[in-house]
Short mmCIF file of C-alpha atoms in Angstrom, two decimals:
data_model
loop_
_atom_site.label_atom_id
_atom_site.label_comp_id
_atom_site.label_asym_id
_atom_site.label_seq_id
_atom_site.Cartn_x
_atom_site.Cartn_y
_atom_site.Cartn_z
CA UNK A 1 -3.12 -11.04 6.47
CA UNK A 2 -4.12 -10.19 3.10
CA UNK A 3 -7.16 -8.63 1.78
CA UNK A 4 -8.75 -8.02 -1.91
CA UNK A 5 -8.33 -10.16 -5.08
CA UNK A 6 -9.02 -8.22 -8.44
CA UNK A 7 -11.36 -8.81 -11.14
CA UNK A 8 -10.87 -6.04 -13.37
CA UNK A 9 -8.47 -6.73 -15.93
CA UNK A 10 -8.18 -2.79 -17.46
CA UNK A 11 -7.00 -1.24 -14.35
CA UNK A 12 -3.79 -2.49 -12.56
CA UNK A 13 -3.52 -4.62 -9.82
CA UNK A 14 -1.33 -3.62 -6.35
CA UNK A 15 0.30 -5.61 -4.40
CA UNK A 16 1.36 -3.83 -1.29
CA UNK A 17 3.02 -4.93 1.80
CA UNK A 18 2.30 -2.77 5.18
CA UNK A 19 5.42 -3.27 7.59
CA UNK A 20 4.33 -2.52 11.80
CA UNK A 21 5.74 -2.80 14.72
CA UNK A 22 3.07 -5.51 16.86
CA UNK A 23 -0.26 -3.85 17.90
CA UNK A 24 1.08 0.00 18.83
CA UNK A 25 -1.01 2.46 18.33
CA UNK A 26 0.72 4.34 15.21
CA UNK A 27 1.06 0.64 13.35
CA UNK A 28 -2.63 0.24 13.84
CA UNK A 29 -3.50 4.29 12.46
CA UNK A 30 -0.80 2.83 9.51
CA UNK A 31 -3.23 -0.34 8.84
CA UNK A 32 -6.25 1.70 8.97
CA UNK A 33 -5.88 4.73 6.80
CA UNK A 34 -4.21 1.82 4.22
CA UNK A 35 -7.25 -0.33 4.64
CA UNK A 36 -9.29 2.84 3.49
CA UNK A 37 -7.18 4.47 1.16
CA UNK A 38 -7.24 0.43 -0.61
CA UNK A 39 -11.20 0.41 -0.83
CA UNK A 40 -11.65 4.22 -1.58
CA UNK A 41 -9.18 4.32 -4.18
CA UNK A 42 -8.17 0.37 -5.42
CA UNK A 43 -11.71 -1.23 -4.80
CA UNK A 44 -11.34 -5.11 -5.77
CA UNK A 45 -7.76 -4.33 -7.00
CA UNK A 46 -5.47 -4.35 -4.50
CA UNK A 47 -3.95 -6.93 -2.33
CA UNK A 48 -2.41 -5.70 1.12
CA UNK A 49 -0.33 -7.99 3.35
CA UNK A 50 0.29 -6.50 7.11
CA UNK A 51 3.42 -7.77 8.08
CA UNK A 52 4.38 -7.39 11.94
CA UNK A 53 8.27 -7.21 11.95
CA UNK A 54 8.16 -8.65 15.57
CA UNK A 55 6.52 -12.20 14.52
CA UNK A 56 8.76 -12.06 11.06
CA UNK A 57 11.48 -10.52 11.56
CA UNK A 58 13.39 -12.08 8.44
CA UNK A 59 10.75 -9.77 6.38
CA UNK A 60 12.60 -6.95 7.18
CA UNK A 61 16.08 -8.23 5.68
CA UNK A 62 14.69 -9.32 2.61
CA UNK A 63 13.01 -5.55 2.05
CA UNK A 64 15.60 -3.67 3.44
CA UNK A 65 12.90 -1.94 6.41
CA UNK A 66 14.54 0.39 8.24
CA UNK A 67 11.68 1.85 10.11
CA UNK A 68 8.03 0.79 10.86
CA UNK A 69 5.35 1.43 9.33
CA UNK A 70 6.78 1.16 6.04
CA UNK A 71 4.16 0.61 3.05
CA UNK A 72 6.12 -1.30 -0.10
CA UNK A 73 4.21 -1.06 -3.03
CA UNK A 74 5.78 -4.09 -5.14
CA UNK A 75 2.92 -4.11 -8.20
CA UNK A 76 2.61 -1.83 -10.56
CA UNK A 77 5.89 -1.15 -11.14
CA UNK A 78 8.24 1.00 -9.81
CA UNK A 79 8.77 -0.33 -6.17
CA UNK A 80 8.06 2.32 -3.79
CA UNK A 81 8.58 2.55 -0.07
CA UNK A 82 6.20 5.24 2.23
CA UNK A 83 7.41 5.38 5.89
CA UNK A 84 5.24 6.65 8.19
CA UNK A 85 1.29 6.17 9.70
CA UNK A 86 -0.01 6.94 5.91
CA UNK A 87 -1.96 9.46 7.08
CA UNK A 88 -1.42 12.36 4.29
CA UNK A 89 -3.28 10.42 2.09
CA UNK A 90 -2.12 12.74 -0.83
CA UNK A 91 1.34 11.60 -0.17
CA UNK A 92 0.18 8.14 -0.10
CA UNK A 93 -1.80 8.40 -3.19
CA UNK A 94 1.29 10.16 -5.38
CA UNK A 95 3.80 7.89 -3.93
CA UNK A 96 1.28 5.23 -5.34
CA UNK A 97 0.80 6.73 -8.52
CA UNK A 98 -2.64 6.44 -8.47
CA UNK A 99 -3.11 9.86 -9.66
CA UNK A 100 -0.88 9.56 -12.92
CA UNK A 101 -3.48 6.37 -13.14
CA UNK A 102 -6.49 8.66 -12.31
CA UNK A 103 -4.88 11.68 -14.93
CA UNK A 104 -4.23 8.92 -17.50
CA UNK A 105 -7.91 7.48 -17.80
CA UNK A 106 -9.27 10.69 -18.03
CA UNK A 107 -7.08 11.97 -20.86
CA UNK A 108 -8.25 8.78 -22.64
CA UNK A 109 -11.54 9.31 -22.21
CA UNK A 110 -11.56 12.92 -23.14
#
């Protein structure tokens, strides 16, 4: 599944890839606290795919998942991996960098 095309061309676009484990209940907290750190934080510029390791499991091969959930953020570079439920959403945010992003537009502006 994947949610959110962008439209803003000054502010970068993610691409981030959400690896569960079916419909448990800690792959479903994962997909949820991603779906709103996405639209609190990446509003129209962000595009999630939820991949369920069970249906694909070639997915994990090609990304080298070791554990579920795994968040890869592929765009903006560096590639990062998060393992875990993504519920510290400060971790979440750093390991996306979207506070260097956040730090960065306001020292331009200031």
């Amino acid at each position: 599944m994947t949610e959110g095309p962008a439209d803003q061309p000054d502010q970068p676009q993610y691409v981030l890839r959400l690896y569960v484990t079916g419909s448990t209940a800690r792959s479903a907290r994962a997909i949820e606290n991603m779906r709103r750190i996405c639209e609190d934080h990446l509003e129209g510029r962000y595009d999630l795919e939820v991949v369920d390791i069970y249906q694909n499991p070639t997915a994990t091969i090609e990304q080298q998942i070791i554990a579920a959930p795994t968040l890869v953020k592929l765009l903006p570079s560096p590639l990062r991996r998060i393992i875990g439920d993504l519920s510290n959403k400060e971790k979440v945010l750093a390991g996306l960098d979207i506070h260097l992003q956040l730090d960065k537009q306001l020292a331009d502006e200031g």
